[in-house]
PDB file of C-alpha atoms in Angstrom:
ATOM      1  CA  MET I   1     -67.398 232.107 101.427  1.00 91.00           C
ATOM      2  CA  LEU I   2     -71.068 233.417 103.215  1.00 94.00           C
ATOM      3  CA  LEU I   3     -73.457 235.266 100.598  1.00 96.00           C
ATOM      4  CA  ASP I   4     -73.354 238.946 102.347  1.00 94.00           C
ATOM      5  CA  GLU I   5     -73.885 241.996 100.417  1.00 93.00           C
ATOM      6  CA  GLN I   6     -70.966 242.630  98.367  1.00 94.00           C
ATOM      7  CA  HIS I   7     -72.178 239.506  96.148  1.00 96.00           C
ATOM      8  CA  ASP I   8     -73.711 240.254  92.491  1.00 97.00           C
ATOM      9  CA  ARG I   9     -77.089 238.458  92.725  1.00 97.00           C
ATOM     10  CA  GLY I  10     -78.575 239.573  90.144  1.00 96.00           C
ATOM     11  CA  SER I  11     -77.117 238.834  87.039  1.00 96.00           C
ATOM     12  CA  PHE I  12     -76.245 235.117  88.393  1.00 97.00           C
ATOM     13  CA  THR I  13     -78.084 232.626  86.237  1.00 98.00           C
ATOM     14  CA  CYS I  14     -77.109 228.848  85.914  1.00 98.00           C
ATOM     15  CA  GLY I  15     -79.641 228.089  83.097  1.00 96.00           C
ATOM     16  CA  VAL I  16     -82.177 226.737  85.935  1.00 97.00           C
ATOM     17  CA  GLU I  17     -84.857 229.314  86.582  1.00 98.00           C
ATOM     18  CA  SER I  18     -85.759 227.727  90.137  1.00 97.00           C
ATOM     19  CA  LEU I  19     -82.098 228.507  91.017  1.00 98.00           C
ATOM     20  CA  ASP I  20     -81.844 231.699  89.748  1.00 98.00           C
ATOM     21  CA  ARG I  21     -85.372 233.268  91.017  1.00 98.00           C
ATOM     22  CA  TYR I  22     -83.782 231.626  94.516  1.00 98.00           C
ATOM     23  CA  LEU I  23     -80.437 233.644  94.559  1.00 98.00           C
ATOM     24  CA  LYS I  24     -82.283 236.930  92.923  1.00 97.00           C
ATOM     25  CA  THR I  25     -84.862 237.030  95.334  1.00 97.00           C
ATOM     26  CA  GLN I  26     -85.230 234.698  98.978  1.00 97.00           C
ATOM     27  CA  ALA I  27     -81.437 233.547  99.526  1.00 97.00           C
ATOM     28  CA  GLY I  28     -81.027 237.566 101.407  1.00 96.00           C
ATOM     29  CA  GLN I  29     -83.810 236.834 103.461  1.00 96.00           C
ATOM     30  CA  ASP I  30     -82.993 233.312 103.924  1.00 96.00           C
ATOM     31  CA  VAL I  31     -79.642 233.814 105.685  1.00 96.00           C
ATOM     32  CA  ARG I  32     -80.797 237.071 107.429  1.00 95.00           C
ATOM     33  CA  ARG I  33     -83.558 235.029 108.863  1.00 96.00           C
ATOM     34  CA  LYS I  34     -80.996 231.866 109.442  1.00 95.00           C
ATOM     35  CA  ALA I  35     -83.405 229.632 107.502  1.00 95.00           C
ATOM     36  CA  ASN I  36     -80.736 229.180 104.908  1.00 95.00           C
ATOM     37  CA  ALA I  37     -76.896 228.970 105.558  1.00 97.00           C
ATOM     38  CA  VAL I  38     -75.690 230.149 101.627  1.00 98.00           C
ATOM     39  CA  PHE I  39     -72.598 229.878 100.588  1.00 98.00           C
ATOM     40  CA  VAL I  40     -70.888 231.573  97.564  1.00 98.00           C
ATOM     41  CA  LEU I  41     -67.550 230.378  95.314  1.00 97.00           C
ATOM     42  CA  SER I  42     -65.780 233.423  93.294  1.00 96.00           C
ATOM     43  CA  GLU I  43     -63.020 234.543  92.045  1.00 92.00           C
ATOM     44  CA  VAL I  44     -60.287 236.179  94.713  1.00 91.00           C
ATOM     45  CA  ASP I  45     -59.806 239.067  92.181  1.00 93.00           C
ATOM     46  CA  GLU I  46     -63.297 239.409  91.326  1.00 93.00           C
ATOM     47  CA  PRO I  47     -65.200 238.855  94.734  1.00 94.00           C
ATOM     48  CA  ALA I  48     -68.325 239.834  93.716  1.00 96.00           C
ATOM     49  CA  ARG I  49     -69.543 237.880  90.976  1.00 97.00           C
ATOM     50  CA  ILE I  50     -71.000 234.025  92.284  1.00 98.00           C
ATOM     51  CA  TRP I  51     -69.206 231.216  89.995  1.00 98.00           C
ATOM     52  CA  GLY I  52     -71.798 229.035  92.157  1.00 98.00           C
ATOM     53  CA  TYR I  53     -73.601 228.561  94.995  1.00 98.00           C
ATOM     54  CA  TYR I  54     -75.010 226.273  97.876  1.00 98.00           C
ATOM     55  CA  THR I  55     -77.580 225.839 100.229  1.00 98.00           C
ATOM     56  CA  LEU I  56     -77.386 224.129 103.798  1.00 97.00           C
ATOM     57  CA  CYS I  57     -80.015 223.780 107.059  1.00 96.00           C
ATOM     58  CA  ALA I  58     -81.043 221.284 109.290  1.00 95.00           C
ATOM     59  CA  MET I  59     -83.894 218.988 108.784  1.00 93.00           C
ATOM     60  CA  ALA I  60     -85.404 215.593 110.064  1.00 90.00           C
ATOM     61  CA  VAL I  61     -86.338 212.851 108.059  1.00 84.00           C
ATOM     62  CA  SER I  62     -88.289 209.604 108.720  1.00 79.00           C
ATOM     63  CA  GLN I  63     -85.594 206.484 110.293  1.00 75.00           C
ATOM     64  CA  GLY I  64     -88.490 204.393 107.309  1.00 71.00           C
ATOM     65  CA  ASP I  65     -86.245 206.467 104.899  1.00 71.00           C
ATOM     66  CA  VAL I  66     -82.828 205.859 105.150  1.00 72.00           C
ATOM     67  CA  PRO I  67     -82.066 203.310 102.667  1.00 69.00           C
ATOM     68  CA  GLU I  68     -80.619 199.812 104.593  1.00 72.00           C
ATOM     69  CA  THR I  69     -77.065 200.544 103.427  1.00 67.00           C
ATOM     70  CA  ALA I  70     -77.009 203.799 105.358  1.00 67.00           C
ATOM     71  CA  ARG I  71     -79.339 202.400 108.004  1.00 69.00           C
ATOM     72  CA  LYS I  72     -75.570 201.017 109.863  1.00 68.00           C
ATOM     73  CA  HIS I  73     -74.424 204.488 110.228  1.00 64.00           C
ATOM     74  CA  ILE I  74     -77.079 206.144 112.011  1.00 68.00           C
ATOM     75  CA  PRO I  75     -79.163 205.997 114.920  1.00 70.00           C
ATOM     76  CA  ARG I  76     -82.192 203.743 115.828  1.00 75.00           C
ATOM     77  CA  TYR I  77     -84.248 206.947 116.314  1.00 73.00           C
ATOM     78  CA  PRO I  78     -88.145 207.734 115.296  1.00 79.00           C
ATOM     79  CA  LEU I  79     -86.946 211.137 113.174  1.00 86.00           C
ATOM     80  CA  VAL I  80     -83.016 211.148 111.792  1.00 83.00           C
ATOM     81  CA  SER I  81     -80.954 214.599 112.303  1.00 90.00           C
ATOM     82  CA  VAL I  82     -79.831 215.563 108.946  1.00 93.00           C
ATOM     83  CA  THR I  83     -78.004 217.895 106.718  1.00 97.00           C
ATOM     84  CA  LEU I  84     -79.886 219.434 103.864  1.00 97.00           C
ATOM     85  CA  ILE I  85     -78.149 219.977 100.888  1.00 98.00           C
ATOM     86  CA  GLY I  86     -80.998 222.433  99.396  1.00 95.00           C
ATOM     87  CA  ARG I  87     -79.494 223.885  96.506  1.00 97.00           C
ATOM     88  CA  LEU I  88     -76.443 223.687  94.324  1.00 98.00           C
ATOM     89  CA  ALA I  89     -75.747 225.486  91.160  1.00 98.00           C
ATOM     90  CA  ILE I  90     -72.919 226.961  89.144  1.00 98.00           C
ATOM     91  CA  ALA I  91     -73.240 229.997  86.759  1.00 98.00           C
ATOM     92  CA  THR I  92     -73.801 229.076  83.234  1.00 98.00           C
ATOM     93  CA  GLU I  93     -70.120 230.354  81.491  1.00 96.00           C
ATOM     94  CA  HIS I  94     -68.383 228.086  84.328  1.00 97.00           C
ATOM     95  CA  GLN I  95     -70.223 224.898  84.164  1.00 96.00           C
ATOM     96  CA  ARG I  96     -68.498 221.866  83.093  1.00 95.00           C
ATOM     97  CA  GLN I  97     -65.675 223.005  85.000  1.00 96.00           C
ATOM     98  CA  ARG I  98     -65.540 220.354  87.955  1.00 96.00           C
ATOM     99  CA  LEU I  99     -67.191 223.769  90.114  1.00 97.00           C
ATOM    100  CA  GLY I 100     -69.697 221.642  91.281  1.00 97.00           C
ATOM    101  CA  ALA I 101     -67.971 218.889  92.847  1.00 97.00           C
ATOM    102  CA  VAL I 102     -65.512 221.410  94.546  1.00 96.00           C
ATOM    103  CA  LEU I 103     -68.261 223.280  95.163  1.00 97.00           C
ATOM    104  CA  LEU I 104     -70.045 219.159  96.778  1.00 98.00           C
ATOM    105  CA  ALA I 105     -66.544 219.307  98.518  1.00 96.00           C
ATOM    106  CA  ASP I 106     -66.930 221.706 100.225  1.00 97.00           C
ATOM    107  CA  ALA I 107     -70.913 221.064 101.319  1.00 97.00           C
ATOM    108  CA  LEU I 108     -69.396 218.333 103.120  1.00 97.00           C
ATOM    109  CA  GLN I 109     -66.826 219.391 104.961  1.00 96.00           C
ATOM    110  CA  ARG I 110     -69.257 221.887 106.386  1.00 96.00           C
ATOM    111  CA  ALA I 111     -71.913 219.625 107.486  1.00 97.00           C
ATOM    112  CA  PHE I 112     -69.517 217.091 108.717  1.00 96.00           C
ATOM    113  CA  GLU I 113     -67.248 219.746 110.754  1.00 95.00           C
ATOM    114  CA  SER I 114     -71.094 221.220 111.592  1.00 94.00           C
ATOM    115  CA  ALA I 115     -72.444 217.588 113.030  1.00 93.00           C
ATOM    116  CA  SER I 116     -70.891 217.241 116.422  1.00 88.00           C
ATOM    117  CA  THR I 117     -72.189 220.744 116.924  1.00 91.00           C
ATOM    118  CA  VAL I 118     -75.729 220.637 115.725  1.00 90.00           C
ATOM    119  CA  GLY I 119     -76.043 216.868 115.792  1.00 88.00           C
ATOM    120  CA  SER I 120     -76.580 215.709 112.235  1.00 92.00           C
ATOM    121  CA  SER I 121     -76.119 212.275 111.338  1.00 89.00           C
ATOM    122  CA  MET I 122     -76.236 212.099 107.438  1.00 91.00           C
ATOM    123  CA  VAL I 123     -76.627 214.203 104.396  1.00 96.00           C
ATOM    124  CA  VAL I 124     -79.300 214.923 102.264  1.00 96.00           C
ATOM    125  CA  VAL I 125     -80.222 216.286  97.999  1.00 97.00           C
ATOM    126  CA  ASP I 126     -83.212 216.208  96.551  1.00 95.00           C
ATOM    127  CA  ALA I 127     -82.351 216.231  92.808  1.00 97.00           C
ATOM    128  CA  LEU I 128     -84.253 218.216  90.363  1.00 95.00           C
ATOM    129  CA  ASP I 129     -84.051 215.681  87.864  1.00 96.00           C
ATOM    130  CA  GLU I 130     -81.950 212.196  86.037  1.00 96.00           C
ATOM    131  CA  PRO I 131     -78.938 213.958  85.677  1.00 95.00           C
ATOM    132  CA  THR I 132     -78.707 215.764  88.665  1.00 96.00           C
ATOM    133  CA  ALA I 133     -79.323 212.517  90.896  1.00 97.00           C
ATOM    134  CA  GLY I 134     -76.464 211.325  88.837  1.00 96.00           C
ATOM    135  CA  PHE I 135     -74.557 213.253  90.224  1.00 97.00           C
ATOM    136  CA  TYR I 136     -74.084 213.192  93.461  1.00 97.00           C
ATOM    137  CA  ALA I 137     -74.640 209.240  93.084  1.00 96.00           C
ATOM    138  CA  ALA I 138     -71.198 209.512  91.854  1.00 96.00           C
ATOM    139  CA  HIS I 139     -69.858 211.123  94.631  1.00 96.00           C
ATOM    140  CA  GLY I 140     -71.227 208.386  96.693  1.00 94.00           C
ATOM    141  CA  PHE I 141     -75.178 209.299  97.863  1.00 94.00           C
ATOM    142  CA  VAL I 142     -77.664 206.748  98.077  1.00 90.00           C
ATOM    143  CA  ARG I 143     -80.620 207.504  96.406  1.00 89.00           C
ATOM    144  CA  LEU I 144     -83.859 206.430  97.925  1.00 84.00           C
ATOM    145  CA  PRO I 145     -86.402 204.161  96.310  1.00 81.00           C
ATOM    146  CA  ASP I 146     -88.703 205.764  93.884  1.00 84.00           C
ATOM    147  CA  SER I 147     -87.068 209.414  94.464  1.00 88.00           C
ATOM    148  CA  LEU I 148     -85.078 211.655  93.604  1.00 94.00           C
ATOM    149  CA  ARG I 149     -83.642 212.442  97.014  1.00 93.00           C
ATOM    150  CA  LEU I 150     -80.253 210.862  97.906  1.00 93.00           C
ATOM    151  CA  VAL I 151     -78.228 210.671 101.006  1.00 91.00           C
ATOM    152  CA  LEU I 152     -75.210 210.207 102.729  1.00 93.00           C
ATOM    153  CA  PRO I 153     -74.013 209.256 106.081  1.00 89.00           C
ATOM    154  CA  MET I 154     -72.245 211.803 107.936  1.00 91.00           C
ATOM    155  CA  ARG I 155     -69.301 209.158 108.128  1.00 88.00           C
ATOM    156  CA  LEU I 156     -68.646 209.008 104.402  1.00 89.00           C
ATOM    157  CA  ALA I 157     -69.121 213.064 104.261  1.00 90.00           C
ATOM    158  CA  GLY I 158     -66.470 213.444 106.437  1.00 83.00           C
ATOM    159  CA  GLY I 159     -64.317 210.675 105.040  1.00 73.00           C
ATOM    160  CA  THR I 160     -63.818 208.373 107.573  1.00 58.00           C
ATOM    161  CA  ALA I 161     -66.242 205.004 106.088  1.00 52.00           C
ATOM    162  CA  GLU I 162     -66.861 202.128 108.985  1.00 47.00           C
TER     163      GLU I 162
END
């Protein structure tokens, strides 16, 4: 569900200061300004308590930044329209329960569904560190050389490999 006023952003902590700070201080403004869509995971019985969140926004990457393995799935324009999963975090007390994979699946489904409306050839993530890059790679993302940026062609995000 989309982040709104009912959600308790102040008590969220995932162990990564930048992700905690974003949710507590910037996410509400980003939603109001339509700079990012912020989606939260919470329990039905306790909807105000955030178990995890992720952000989606549109951006463009240079054709040269797309790995060869992904190029057959995208148009040959100088700039390629993509959907960025800017942040993805799970509250400390809910980590190691595969909720990151649940949020990622939701993000990919939303990205795929919106791609025909806004035009997006790939999903992009900028991993914070090597373990995070490994998480995305395990879910099919391809890593750019010498970078923590990973991409997934939109067809694969929608589960239709060609």
